[in-house]
Amino acid sequence: MAVTPYRFSVGPWNLGRGADPFGPPVRPQVAFADVLKAAVKLGFEGIQLHDDDAVPDLEKLTHSQIVREAEAMRGTLSDLGLTAEFVAPRLWEHESGVDGGYTANDPAARKWAIERSKRAVDIAQALGTDLIVMWPAREGTNVRESKNPVEASGQILEAINAILGAHPKARIAIEPKPNEPVDHAFVPTIGHALALGARCADPSRVGVLIESAHAILAGLDPSDEMGFAVAAGKLWGVHLNDQNGLKFDQDKVFGAANLRGAFDQVRVLEAANYAATGCFIGFDVKAQRTQSADAATAHLATSKAVFLRLVEKVRSFPHTAAQQCIKARDYEALERLVLEHLLGG
Ligand code: 3MF
Ligand code: MG
């Protein structure tokens, strides 16, 4: 039987300018057309888009202008053999979203957030995808007493229902993250995301997108988070990357901090036959600040190469020997087997 190849995707923000909270940009902005060229060159088929990546300045446009621009973007992508994976409403950069969108204390801001999310559904439909990614970035608090967590769950649910109501085919993948930019986020883990999905108007249309680093920031194992979502039939996207413990969100190259952890994630994806679902392998990785502009796509090439090497490692894993170790409850022998295999022995 032929093995379904993996499909890879990338977002324009992964070709960043190298700015961090302590210093300005060090590389010129990569023009959108060049992002697409780089994606093609690196063998990525899917483009992940924020609503305003797909339709710049969308807040200044009418509804029909937004749809027309999104349709034009679809043409631009398909001319290059690319396809839009998802659209994510970028609520966290707009002044109305300063206190969060769906859970803002100001009712006018909450209304804005829902309206903007519905526009993201229109953009997604015009781009030919049903998938909306919801990263609830500022849906949380820096001062715990500033919001009511019971009300916040209800407000997020209301937003989910509004998005689902915007189009009968719209599907949402919630991308949880425990902190950054807020201190405590209301949707920190896959368990929270799935529980919200189960309570919405149409649970069949809500799933999750798991980012490795976000799980690590929550003190969890990304491969177990993936396994939990797979068991529920809800793993609709991944943002593979790496994270060196509990720090700022590093978006390191996949496998760069914990190669065994990366192997374990690929192991779950392989066991789930993820490639056959048609869902994408996305990388949410940042180029290092020291990287020169002409080499600032290497982090993507390396992440993809590491992923494919790890697929081979999973496929060539000595399963029978592992089963014998497990049967004998000799977990030290299993540990050795895994490490030797990863070391190439
Ligand atoms: C932040 C993220 C985001 C989301 C993206 C898609 C900027 O930690 O991971 O990347 O992935 O906005 O929703
Ligand atoms: Mg991400």
Tab-separated table of C-alpha atoms and ligand atoms in Angstrom:
chain	number	residue	atom	x	y	z
A	1	MET	CA	0.000	0.000	0.000
A	2	ALA	CA	1.346	3.430	-0.940
A	3	VAL	CA	2.244	5.663	1.996
A	4	THR	CA	0.513	9.052	1.950
A	5	PRO	CA	3.149	11.798	1.952
A	6	TYR	CA	2.971	14.497	4.617
A	7	ARG	CA	1.785	17.959	3.607
A	8	PHE	CA	3.747	20.882	5.039
A	9	SER	CA	2.632	24.422	5.783
A	10	VAL	CA	4.125	27.694	6.966
A	11	GLY	CA	2.909	31.154	7.948
A	12	PRO	CA	4.352	34.485	6.763
A	13	TRP	CA	5.207	35.395	10.376
A	14	ASN	CA	7.781	32.593	10.330
A	15	LEU	CA	9.945	34.765	8.100
A	16	GLY	CA	10.232	37.486	10.702
A	17	ARG	CA	12.403	40.569	11.013
A	18	GLY	CA	14.353	39.447	14.048
A	19	ALA	CA	12.882	42.020	16.446
A	20	ASP	CA	12.575	41.025	20.101
A	21	PRO	CA	11.376	42.921	23.199
A	22	PHE	CA	14.930	44.264	23.644
A	23	GLY	CA	15.827	45.302	20.135
A	24	PRO	CA	14.419	46.534	16.849
A	25	PRO	CA	14.217	44.602	13.564
A	26	VAL	CA	17.549	43.467	12.138
A	27	ARG	CA	16.331	42.265	8.751
A	28	PRO	CA	14.127	43.882	6.116
A	29	GLN	CA	10.489	42.833	5.943
A	30	VAL	CA	10.126	39.875	3.568
A	31	ALA	CA	7.582	40.905	0.912
A	32	PHE	CA	4.549	38.634	0.823
A	33	ALA	CA	5.369	37.529	-2.740
A	34	ASP	CA	8.809	36.450	-1.510
A	35	VAL	CA	7.270	34.522	1.391
A	36	LEU	CA	5.284	32.526	-1.150
A	37	LYS	CA	8.369	31.963	-3.324
A	38	ALA	CA	10.313	30.741	-0.304
A	39	ALA	CA	7.482	28.389	0.665
A	40	VAL	CA	7.460	26.845	-2.801
A	41	LYS	CA	11.244	26.516	-2.848
A	42	LEU	CA	11.255	24.778	0.540
A	43	GLY	CA	8.569	22.300	-0.524
A	44	PHE	CA	5.702	23.720	1.541
A	45	GLU	CA	2.250	23.332	0.037
A	46	GLY	CA	0.095	25.077	2.631
A	47	ILE	CA	0.121	28.730	3.658
A	48	GLN	CA	-1.208	29.639	7.086
A	49	LEU	CA	-2.759	33.068	7.107
A	50	HIS	CA	-3.960	35.583	9.613
A	51	ASP	CA	-7.009	37.433	8.335
A	52	ASP	CA	-4.902	40.538	7.661
A	53	ASP	CA	-2.128	38.532	5.989
A	54	ALA	CA	-4.744	37.457	3.445
A	55	VAL	CA	-6.441	40.867	3.238
A	56	PRO	CA	-4.174	43.698	4.452
A	57	ASP	CA	-5.961	46.665	6.062
A	58	LEU	CA	-9.180	44.710	6.208
A	59	GLU	CA	-10.584	47.015	8.878
A	60	LYS	CA	-10.724	49.794	6.280
A	61	LEU	CA	-12.548	47.725	3.647
A	62	THR	CA	-16.182	46.919	2.996
A	63	HIS	CA	-17.406	43.350	3.183
A	64	SER	CA	-17.467	42.916	-0.586
A	65	GLN	CA	-13.977	44.427	-0.954
A	66	ILE	CA	-12.701	41.950	1.652
A	67	VAL	CA	-14.179	39.011	-0.222
A	68	ARG	CA	-12.809	40.253	-3.563
A	69	GLU	CA	-9.300	40.618	-2.149
A	70	ALA	CA	-9.448	37.183	-0.572
A	71	GLU	CA	-10.529	35.690	-3.899
A	72	ALA	CA	-7.601	37.419	-5.579
A	73	MET	CA	-5.294	35.964	-2.929
A	74	ARG	CA	-6.666	32.505	-3.659
A	75	GLY	CA	-5.673	32.997	-7.301
A	76	THR	CA	-2.177	34.167	-6.327
A	77	LEU	CA	-1.703	31.073	-4.173
A	78	SER	CA	-3.061	28.601	-6.672
A	79	ASP	CA	-0.901	30.037	-9.493
A	80	LEU	CA	2.064	28.920	-7.392
A	81	GLY	CA	0.564	25.538	-6.532
A	82	LEU	CA	-0.099	26.694	-2.961
A	83	THR	CA	-3.226	26.341	-0.881
A	84	ALA	CA	-4.515	28.222	2.173
A	85	GLU	CA	-4.483	25.951	5.220
A	86	PHE	CA	-6.425	28.219	7.578
A	87	VAL	CA	-7.310	31.774	8.471
A	88	ALA	CA	-6.758	33.072	12.015
A	89	PRO	CA	-8.407	36.319	13.163
A	90	ARG	CA	-5.531	38.451	14.468
A	91	LEU	CA	-7.342	40.103	17.365
A	92	TRP	CA	-4.299	40.696	19.530
A	93	GLU	CA	-2.591	43.396	17.439
A	94	HIS	CA	-5.573	45.732	17.049
A	95	GLU	CA	-6.244	48.500	19.566
A	96	SER	CA	-9.772	47.153	20.164
A	97	GLY	CA	-8.228	43.860	21.319
A	98	VAL	CA	-5.892	45.415	23.894
A	99	ASP	CA	-7.790	43.785	26.785
A	100	GLY	CA	-8.519	40.592	24.827
A	101	GLY	CA	-11.275	40.281	22.245
A	102	TYR	CA	-13.941	37.777	23.175
A	103	THR	CA	-13.318	38.260	26.913
A	104	ALA	CA	-12.665	42.017	26.907
A	105	ASN	CA	-14.325	43.912	29.715
A	106	ASP	CA	-15.666	46.454	27.208
A	107	PRO	CA	-18.790	45.075	25.448
A	108	ALA	CA	-17.953	47.118	22.324
A	109	ALA	CA	-14.578	45.337	22.086
A	110	ARG	CA	-16.280	41.934	22.468
A	111	LYS	CA	-18.671	42.822	19.666
A	112	TRP	CA	-15.769	43.943	17.468
A	113	ALA	CA	-13.917	40.668	18.122
A	114	ILE	CA	-16.881	38.542	17.089
A	115	GLU	CA	-17.553	40.626	13.985
A	116	ARG	CA	-13.912	40.455	12.947
A	117	SER	CA	-13.910	36.683	13.472
A	118	LYS	CA	-16.948	36.340	11.241
A	119	ARG	CA	-15.062	38.265	8.541
A	120	ALA	CA	-12.250	35.735	8.929
A	121	VAL	CA	-14.784	33.031	8.048
A	122	ASP	CA	-15.732	34.935	4.871
A	123	ILE	CA	-12.043	35.260	3.998
A	124	ALA	CA	-11.455	31.555	4.616
A	125	GLN	CA	-14.385	30.610	2.398
A	126	ALA	CA	-13.112	32.871	-0.392
A	127	LEU	CA	-9.677	31.271	-0.032
A	128	GLY	CA	-11.163	27.788	-0.316
A	129	THR	CA	-10.657	26.571	3.247
A	130	ASP	CA	-13.193	25.882	5.999
A	131	LEU	CA	-10.638	26.042	8.786
A	132	ILE	CA	-10.391	28.923	11.254
A	133	VAL	CA	-7.580	28.811	13.813
A	134	MET	CA	-8.453	30.439	17.103
A	135	TRP	CA	-5.425	31.364	19.180
A	136	PRO	CA	-7.025	33.111	22.169
A	137	ALA	CA	-3.955	35.280	22.677
A	138	ARG	CA	-5.156	37.963	25.075
A	139	GLU	CA	-8.154	36.001	26.345
A	140	GLY	CA	-6.870	35.859	29.884
A	141	THR	CA	-5.562	38.175	32.553
A	142	ASN	CA	-2.454	39.903	33.836
A	143	VAL	CA	-4.315	40.854	36.994
A	144	ARG	CA	-6.372	37.871	38.067
A	145	GLU	CA	-9.215	39.860	39.580
A	146	SER	CA	-9.716	41.927	36.411
A	147	LYS	CA	-11.999	39.334	34.763
A	148	ASN	CA	-14.430	36.692	35.867
A	149	PRO	CA	-13.275	33.253	34.678
A	150	VAL	CA	-16.783	31.812	34.722
A	151	GLU	CA	-18.062	34.582	32.471
A	152	ALA	CA	-14.955	34.312	30.293
A	153	SER	CA	-15.682	30.665	29.418
A	154	GLY	CA	-19.182	31.657	28.393
A	155	GLN	CA	-17.863	34.538	26.287
A	156	ILE	CA	-15.385	32.310	24.461
A	157	LEU	CA	-18.167	29.803	23.836
A	158	GLU	CA	-20.341	32.594	22.474
A	159	ALA	CA	-17.550	33.537	20.052
A	160	ILE	CA	-17.116	29.899	18.968
A	161	ASN	CA	-20.839	29.644	18.281
A	162	ALA	CA	-20.842	32.923	16.338
A	163	ILE	CA	-17.978	31.707	14.143
A	164	LEU	CA	-19.715	28.370	13.510
A	165	GLY	CA	-22.907	30.287	12.723
A	166	ALA	CA	-21.138	32.398	10.093
A	167	HIS	CA	-20.944	29.482	7.638
A	168	PRO	CA	-22.366	25.946	7.834
A	169	LYS	CA	-19.014	24.430	6.891
A	170	ALA	CA	-16.774	26.618	9.064
A	171	ARG	CA	-14.594	24.549	11.381
A	172	ILE	CA	-12.488	25.876	14.238
A	173	ALA	CA	-9.151	24.533	15.446
A	174	ILE	CA	-8.418	26.058	18.850
A	175	GLU	CA	-4.688	26.628	19.457
A	176	PRO	CA	-4.202	26.746	23.231
A	177	LYS	CA	-1.306	28.474	24.954
A	178	PRO	CA	-0.963	28.927	28.721
A	179	ASN	CA	0.679	32.360	28.803
A	180	GLU	CA	2.319	35.098	26.702
A	181	PRO	CA	1.163	37.687	25.912
A	182	VAL	CA	-0.995	37.314	29.036
A	183	ASP	CA	0.038	35.966	32.432
A	184	HIS	CA	-2.809	33.423	32.693
A	185	ALA	CA	-4.713	32.403	29.568
A	186	PHE	CA	-8.259	31.079	29.798
A	187	VAL	CA	-7.558	28.271	27.267
A	188	PRO	CA	-4.164	26.937	28.362
A	189	THR	CA	-4.266	23.281	27.266
A	190	ILE	CA	-5.808	20.844	24.803
A	191	GLY	CA	-8.104	19.573	27.545
A	192	HIS	CA	-9.572	23.056	27.942
A	193	ALA	CA	-9.950	23.471	24.176
A	194	LEU	CA	-11.689	20.114	23.761
A	195	ALA	CA	-13.986	20.770	26.699
A	196	LEU	CA	-15.062	24.096	25.174
A	197	GLY	CA	-15.591	22.389	21.816
A	198	ALA	CA	-17.760	19.731	23.426
A	199	ARG	CA	-20.052	22.407	24.896
A	200	CYS	CA	-20.574	24.432	21.713
A	201	ALA	CA	-23.509	24.439	19.301
A	202	ASP	CA	-21.877	21.922	16.922
A	203	PRO	CA	-19.037	19.945	18.554
A	204	SER	CA	-18.319	18.112	15.283
A	205	ARG	CA	-16.895	21.384	13.888
A	206	VAL	CA	-14.468	22.231	16.687
A	207	GLY	CA	-11.052	20.608	17.002
A	208	VAL	CA	-7.557	21.655	17.996
A	209	LEU	CA	-4.190	22.760	16.673
A	210	ILE	CA	-1.300	21.784	18.924
A	211	GLU	CA	1.892	23.786	19.105
A	212	SER	CA	4.756	21.827	20.691
A	213	ALA	CA	6.153	24.867	22.549
A	214	HIS	CA	2.755	25.836	23.941
A	215	ALA	CA	2.373	22.377	25.515
A	216	ILE	CA	5.880	22.597	26.978
A	217	LEU	CA	5.085	26.050	28.402
A	218	ALA	CA	2.089	24.422	30.130
A	219	GLY	CA	4.488	21.866	31.652
A	220	LEU	CA	3.023	19.112	29.467
A	221	ASP	CA	4.438	16.638	26.990
A	222	PRO	CA	3.439	17.688	23.441
A	223	SER	CA	3.196	14.073	22.265
A	224	ASP	CA	0.720	13.254	25.034
A	225	GLU	CA	-1.311	16.359	24.181
A	226	MET	CA	-1.345	15.132	20.570
A	227	GLY	CA	-2.335	11.624	21.621
A	228	PHE	CA	-5.235	12.982	23.679
A	229	ALA	CA	-6.500	15.003	20.705
A	230	VAL	CA	-6.014	12.097	18.272
A	231	ALA	CA	-8.068	9.817	20.531
A	232	ALA	CA	-10.907	12.318	20.297
A	233	GLY	CA	-10.532	12.602	16.497
A	234	LYS	CA	-9.721	16.284	16.949
A	235	LEU	CA	-6.118	16.821	15.851
A	236	TRP	CA	-6.673	19.109	12.865
A	237	GLY	CA	-3.325	20.869	12.810
A	238	VAL	CA	0.096	21.036	14.444
A	239	HIS	CA	2.660	23.766	14.941
A	240	LEU	CA	5.800	21.766	15.426
A	241	ASN	CA	8.698	23.591	17.041
A	242	ASP	CA	10.734	23.373	20.229
A	243	GLN	CA	11.151	25.136	23.539
A	244	ASN	CA	13.936	24.969	26.098
A	245	GLY	CA	11.900	24.764	29.285
A	246	LEU	CA	9.777	27.433	30.920
A	247	LYS	CA	10.912	30.666	29.282
A	248	PHE	CA	9.551	33.120	26.754
A	249	ASP	CA	7.978	31.470	23.714
A	250	GLN	CA	11.080	30.467	21.776
A	251	ASP	CA	9.692	28.888	18.588
A	252	LYS	CA	12.929	26.969	18.110
A	253	VAL	CA	13.614	24.613	15.220
A	254	PHE	CA	11.717	21.314	15.621
A	255	GLY	CA	13.883	18.979	17.707
A	256	ALA	CA	16.481	21.630	18.553
A	257	ALA	CA	15.974	21.486	22.336
A	258	ASN	CA	14.683	17.946	22.828
A	259	LEU	CA	15.225	15.570	19.941
A	260	ARG	CA	13.645	12.656	21.798
A	261	GLY	CA	10.558	14.762	22.515
A	262	ALA	CA	10.352	15.533	18.790
A	263	PHE	CA	10.683	11.812	17.994
A	264	ASP	CA	7.802	11.100	20.382
A	265	GLN	CA	5.589	13.648	18.614
A	266	VAL	CA	6.334	12.108	15.222
A	267	ARG	CA	5.668	8.679	16.747
A	268	VAL	CA	2.144	9.756	17.731
A	269	LEU	CA	1.502	11.356	14.323
A	270	GLU	CA	2.689	8.204	12.545
A	271	ALA	CA	0.603	5.894	14.753
A	272	ALA	CA	-2.430	8.085	14.089
A	273	ASN	CA	-1.815	7.935	10.318
A	274	TYR	CA	-1.970	11.741	10.446
A	275	ALA	CA	-0.707	12.133	6.862
A	276	ALA	CA	-3.753	10.239	5.570
A	277	THR	CA	-6.109	12.757	7.219
A	278	GLY	CA	-4.862	15.412	4.768
A	279	CYS	CA	-4.151	17.774	7.677
A	280	PHE	CA	-0.936	19.772	7.453
A	281	ILE	CA	2.325	19.583	9.346
A	282	GLY	CA	2.873	23.245	10.166
A	283	PHE	CA	6.047	24.634	11.660
A	284	ASP	CA	5.825	27.692	13.890
A	285	VAL	CA	9.523	28.489	14.056
A	286	LYS	CA	11.467	31.753	14.258
A	287	ALA	CA	14.711	32.578	12.487
A	288	GLN	CA	17.414	33.466	14.987
A	289	ARG	CA	18.070	37.165	15.428
A	290	THR	CA	21.687	36.750	14.348
A	291	GLN	CA	20.709	35.196	11.024
A	292	SER	CA	21.428	37.253	7.913
A	293	ALA	CA	18.463	38.040	5.696
A	294	ASP	CA	19.643	35.797	2.856
A	295	ALA	CA	19.814	32.759	5.146
A	296	ALA	CA	16.721	33.451	7.254
A	297	THR	CA	14.735	30.507	5.882
A	298	ALA	CA	17.180	27.868	7.147
A	299	HIS	CA	15.103	27.300	10.315
A	300	LEU	CA	12.223	26.111	8.131
A	301	ALA	CA	14.387	23.867	5.980
A	302	THR	CA	15.975	22.339	9.092
A	303	SER	CA	12.623	21.764	10.823
A	304	LYS	CA	11.274	19.954	7.790
A	305	ALA	CA	14.461	17.902	7.347
A	306	VAL	CA	14.450	16.910	11.035
A	307	PHE	CA	10.780	15.941	10.809
A	308	LEU	CA	11.417	13.702	7.798
A	309	ARG	CA	14.474	12.113	9.433
A	310	LEU	CA	12.367	11.390	12.503
A	311	VAL	CA	9.646	9.801	10.360
A	312	GLU	CA	12.348	7.374	9.185
A	313	LYS	CA	13.443	6.837	12.800
A	314	VAL	CA	9.880	5.991	13.805
A	315	ARG	CA	9.412	3.644	10.848
A	316	SER	CA	12.676	1.816	11.510
A	317	PHE	CA	12.118	1.555	15.273
A	318	PRO	CA	12.713	-2.006	16.539
A	319	HIS	CA	9.096	-2.650	17.546
A	320	THR	CA	9.462	-6.347	18.330
A	321	ALA	CA	12.399	-5.768	20.650
A	322	ALA	CA	10.492	-2.915	22.305
A	323	GLN	CA	7.477	-5.160	22.850
A	324	GLN	CA	9.722	-7.743	24.500
A	325	CYS	CA	11.083	-5.097	26.898
A	326	ILE	CA	7.552	-3.961	27.728
A	327	LYS	CA	6.369	-7.532	28.291
A	328	ALA	CA	9.293	-8.181	30.632
A	329	ARG	CA	8.652	-4.825	32.346
A	330	ASP	CA	12.307	-4.053	31.629
A	331	TYR	CA	11.914	-0.330	31.075
A	332	GLU	CA	15.646	0.303	31.451
A	333	ALA	CA	16.175	-1.946	28.434
A	334	LEU	CA	13.474	-0.001	26.593
A	335	GLU	CA	15.183	3.275	27.508
A	336	ARG	CA	18.459	1.941	26.105
A	337	LEU	CA	16.744	0.718	22.955
A	338	VAL	CA	15.191	4.142	22.291
A	339	LEU	CA	18.416	6.021	22.986
A	340	GLU	CA	20.554	3.668	20.868
A	341	HIS	CA	18.032	3.974	18.050
A	342	LEU	CA	18.105	7.773	18.215
A	343	LEU	CA	21.898	7.730	18.359
A	344	GLY	CA	21.936	5.647	15.217
A	345	GLY	CA	23.226	2.489	16.875
B	1	3MF	C1	1.758	32.360	19.142
B	1	3MF	C2	1.375	31.516	17.991
B	1	3MF	C3	0.692	32.219	16.857
B	1	3MF	C4	-0.341	31.368	16.156
B	1	3MF	C5	-0.838	32.044	14.926
B	1	3MF	C6	-1.972	31.304	14.283
B	1	3MF	C7	1.858	33.993	15.824
B	1	3MF	O1	2.479	31.704	20.076
B	1	3MF	O2	1.669	30.348	17.984
B	1	3MF	O3	1.704	32.624	15.960
B	1	3MF	O4	0.162	30.133	15.805
B	1	3MF	O5	-1.271	33.315	15.254
B	1	3MF	O6	-3.121	31.433	15.010
B	2	MG	MG	1.495	28.680	16.738
